[in-house]
Amino acid sequence: MQDAVQRVRVVIAEDSVLLREGLTRLLTDRGHEVVAGVGDAEALLKTVGELAAEGALPDVVVADVRMPPTHTDEGVRAAVRLRGEHPELGVLVLSQYVEEQYATELLASSSRGVGYLLKDRVADVREFVDAVVRVAGGGTALDPEVVAQLLGRSRKQDVLAGLTPREREVLGLMAEGRTNSAIAQQLVVSDGAVEKHISNIFLKLGLAPSVGDHRRVLAVLTYLRS
């Protein structure tokens, strides 16, 4: 999907022309290709469909949650539909606020290649571009605020009652898309300690080794689907 420099092909769906052009500039300045920019959900679906028909499906779609004509949930609805039609397509949605219903619906639709970021996060250029690349490669990218709200809801429902406070902290960082090394740096512990915590999380959430490499994302989805 990506070459040696992790170059990705992106479709941007954002009704604000200024923001759409800004996102395009951020990505192209860092060597990525924005193959199309559209202003509404209908155009997004049409554009991705045409690219797929040409055998040129993009690596990732970056879409606003709220888009014309009603500015409610058109963007995330289109994202969920695209993931259903093209499971290999990465989808990263942007939102002004944390909207649990939309985040849960998007993330529960697949175990890989999804992301949900607040628009304020775009101000951190490196973090935003890294998130786009990570989602394009099949990883996850969740805004810390999204994780905090969803994790908080899960605690109320006792979904994670069997996890220790440290294990819940590790799970939250996993949900943000951080690697084991990044988690270790954040918590100031060794990589081995992080691996042990993650193994315990998998065990307590009933995620057997047979489910393969997707256990990391499934651990997050366990509470998102509750």
XYZ file of C-alpha atoms in Angstrom:
226
model
C 0.000 0.000 0.000
C 2.882 2.350 0.784
C 6.327 2.579 -0.686
C 9.625 2.850 1.157
C 8.879 6.412 2.306
C 5.334 5.518 3.372
C 3.732 7.575 0.628
C -0.045 7.244 0.763
C -2.893 8.176 -1.566
C -5.616 10.214 0.118
C -9.140 11.449 -0.609
C -10.233 14.392 1.557
C -13.910 15.117 2.260
C -14.401 18.473 4.000
C -16.982 21.148 3.175
C -14.762 24.003 4.377
C -12.670 24.895 1.340
C -10.055 26.561 3.538
C -9.598 23.497 5.744
C -9.694 21.123 2.781
C -6.945 23.054 1.035
C -4.984 23.241 4.270
C -5.135 19.477 4.795
C -4.121 18.942 1.186
C -1.099 21.173 1.644
C -0.056 19.460 4.880
C -0.087 16.045 3.221
C 1.423 16.935 -0.140
C 4.235 18.907 1.498
C 5.216 15.657 3.209
C 5.260 13.581 0.051
C 1.772 12.124 0.080
C -0.705 12.279 -2.799
C -4.155 13.807 -2.410
C -5.983 12.233 -5.350
C -9.242 14.112 -4.747
C -10.862 16.699 -2.506
C -14.651 16.904 -2.181
C -17.137 18.964 -0.199
C -19.976 16.595 0.645
C -20.712 12.952 1.429
C -22.407 12.211 -1.895
C -19.349 13.410 -3.785
C -17.144 11.329 -1.489
C -19.054 8.131 -2.225
C -19.083 8.855 -5.955
C -15.384 9.715 -6.113
C -14.223 6.651 -4.183
C -16.539 4.455 -6.258
C -15.087 5.783 -9.497
C -11.510 5.352 -8.274
C -12.252 1.792 -7.182
C -13.774 1.017 -10.575
C -10.546 2.216 -12.200
C -8.488 -0.022 -9.921
C -7.132 3.045 -8.139
C -8.756 2.827 -4.699
C -7.062 5.321 -2.350
C -5.216 4.142 0.744
C -7.231 6.310 3.099
C -10.163 8.720 3.247
C -10.046 11.721 5.593
C -13.609 12.916 6.183
C -15.437 15.406 8.365
C -18.147 13.826 10.539
C -20.674 16.588 9.766
C -21.182 17.469 6.108
C -23.844 19.013 3.826
C -26.733 19.112 3.377
C -27.825 18.755 7.029
C -24.412 18.957 8.715
C -25.322 16.139 11.120
C -23.852 12.721 10.382
C -23.428 12.536 6.603
C -19.657 12.215 6.779
C -19.497 9.349 9.254
C -22.390 7.566 7.513
C -20.459 7.733 4.264
C -17.333 6.481 6.040
C -19.150 3.460 7.488
C -20.657 2.697 4.073
C -17.274 2.924 2.359
C -15.718 0.539 4.875
C -18.503 -1.917 4.144
C -17.924 -1.676 0.395
C -14.121 -1.522 0.575
C -12.815 -3.215 3.761
C -9.227 -2.510 2.736
C -9.848 1.254 2.675
C -8.546 3.214 5.659
C -10.954 5.805 7.088
C -9.997 8.693 9.360
C -12.820 11.000 10.458
C -12.429 14.472 11.913
C -14.842 16.102 14.346
C -15.123 19.396 16.182
C -16.250 17.621 19.343
C -16.190 14.108 20.782
C -19.393 12.428 19.633
C -19.497 8.985 21.227
C -22.250 7.573 19.039
C -20.392 8.336 15.812
C -17.026 7.203 17.151
C -18.462 3.931 18.382
C -20.350 3.246 15.152
C -17.300 3.827 12.984
C -14.865 1.901 15.151
C -17.220 -1.023 15.708
C -17.612 -1.494 11.950
C -14.091 -2.844 11.536
C -11.077 -4.015 13.506
C -8.437 -2.173 11.478
C -7.694 0.915 9.415
C -9.897 3.365 11.317
C -9.356 6.636 13.137
C -11.258 9.416 14.887
C -9.511 12.711 15.641
C -10.657 16.077 16.902
C -9.986 18.886 14.447
C -7.802 20.637 17.000
C -5.379 17.725 16.588
C -4.679 18.871 13.011
C -2.737 21.779 14.516
C -0.071 19.248 15.468
C 1.059 18.593 11.906
C 3.333 15.668 12.661
C 0.711 13.920 14.787
C -1.970 14.389 12.136
C 0.172 13.136 9.255
C 1.373 10.182 11.336
C -2.274 9.314 12.043
C -3.150 9.398 8.337
C -0.229 7.106 7.497
C -1.022 4.747 10.371
C -4.686 4.386 9.366
C -3.708 3.923 5.715
C -1.491 1.050 6.827
C -4.307 -0.706 8.686
C -3.671 0.723 12.135
C -5.834 2.803 14.454
C -5.670 6.459 15.434
C -7.976 7.615 18.212
C -7.886 11.061 19.757
C -6.985 10.911 23.464
C -10.213 12.776 24.265
C -12.245 10.165 22.395
C -10.468 7.372 24.264
C -11.018 9.093 27.603
C -14.769 9.433 27.076
C -15.291 5.947 25.699
C -13.094 4.388 28.358
C -14.971 6.314 31.037
C -18.290 4.990 29.761
C -16.897 1.474 29.768
C -15.883 1.728 33.395
C -19.446 2.588 34.335
C -20.610 -0.571 32.581
C -17.919 -2.686 34.308
C -16.654 -3.946 30.962
C -13.101 -3.453 32.172
C -13.732 -4.324 35.803
C -11.138 -7.093 35.694
C -8.318 -4.801 34.571
C -5.959 -3.046 36.941
C -5.650 0.761 36.761
C -2.319 0.378 34.943
C -3.823 -2.085 32.452
C -6.655 0.359 31.726
C -4.062 3.068 31.195
C -2.148 0.848 28.763
C -5.388 -0.008 26.931
C -6.182 3.682 26.549
C -2.770 4.336 25.000
C -3.200 1.307 22.731
C -6.492 2.785 21.554
C -4.704 5.978 20.565
C -2.629 3.856 18.196
C 0.633 4.008 20.144
C 3.269 1.313 19.751
C 4.608 -0.666 22.698
C 7.753 1.456 22.745
C 5.737 4.679 22.729
C 3.584 3.381 25.595
C 6.695 2.458 27.546
C 8.103 5.967 27.076
C 4.818 7.579 28.118
C 4.537 5.485 31.288
C 8.292 5.459 31.979
C 8.484 1.658 32.132
C 10.328 -0.988 30.140
C 9.084 -2.482 26.866
C 8.891 -5.826 28.646
C 6.560 -4.395 31.289
C 4.270 -3.062 28.581
C 4.238 -6.431 26.809
C 3.274 -8.120 30.092
C 0.422 -5.649 30.669
C -0.878 -6.183 27.133
C -0.729 -9.961 27.521
C -2.768 -9.641 30.719
C -5.284 -7.409 28.951
C -5.738 -9.962 26.162
C -6.175 -12.739 28.706
C -8.707 -10.872 30.840
C -10.731 -9.766 27.800
C -10.820 -13.309 26.461
C -8.782 -12.600 23.322
C -6.997 -15.837 22.488
C -3.817 -15.983 20.364
C -5.854 -17.616 17.591
C -7.343 -14.257 16.613
C -3.891 -13.192 15.410
C -2.391 -9.718 15.164
C -5.768 -8.001 15.411
C -5.995 -8.687 19.157
C -4.639 -5.202 19.788
C -7.566 -3.538 18.067
C -10.081 -6.099 19.309
C -9.083 -5.244 22.859
C -10.231 -1.677 22.187
C -13.355 -2.790 20.351
C -14.345 -4.957 23.326
C -15.397 -1.867 25.241
C -16.458 0.193 22.226
C -19.087 -2.441 21.421
C -20.401 -2.707 24.970
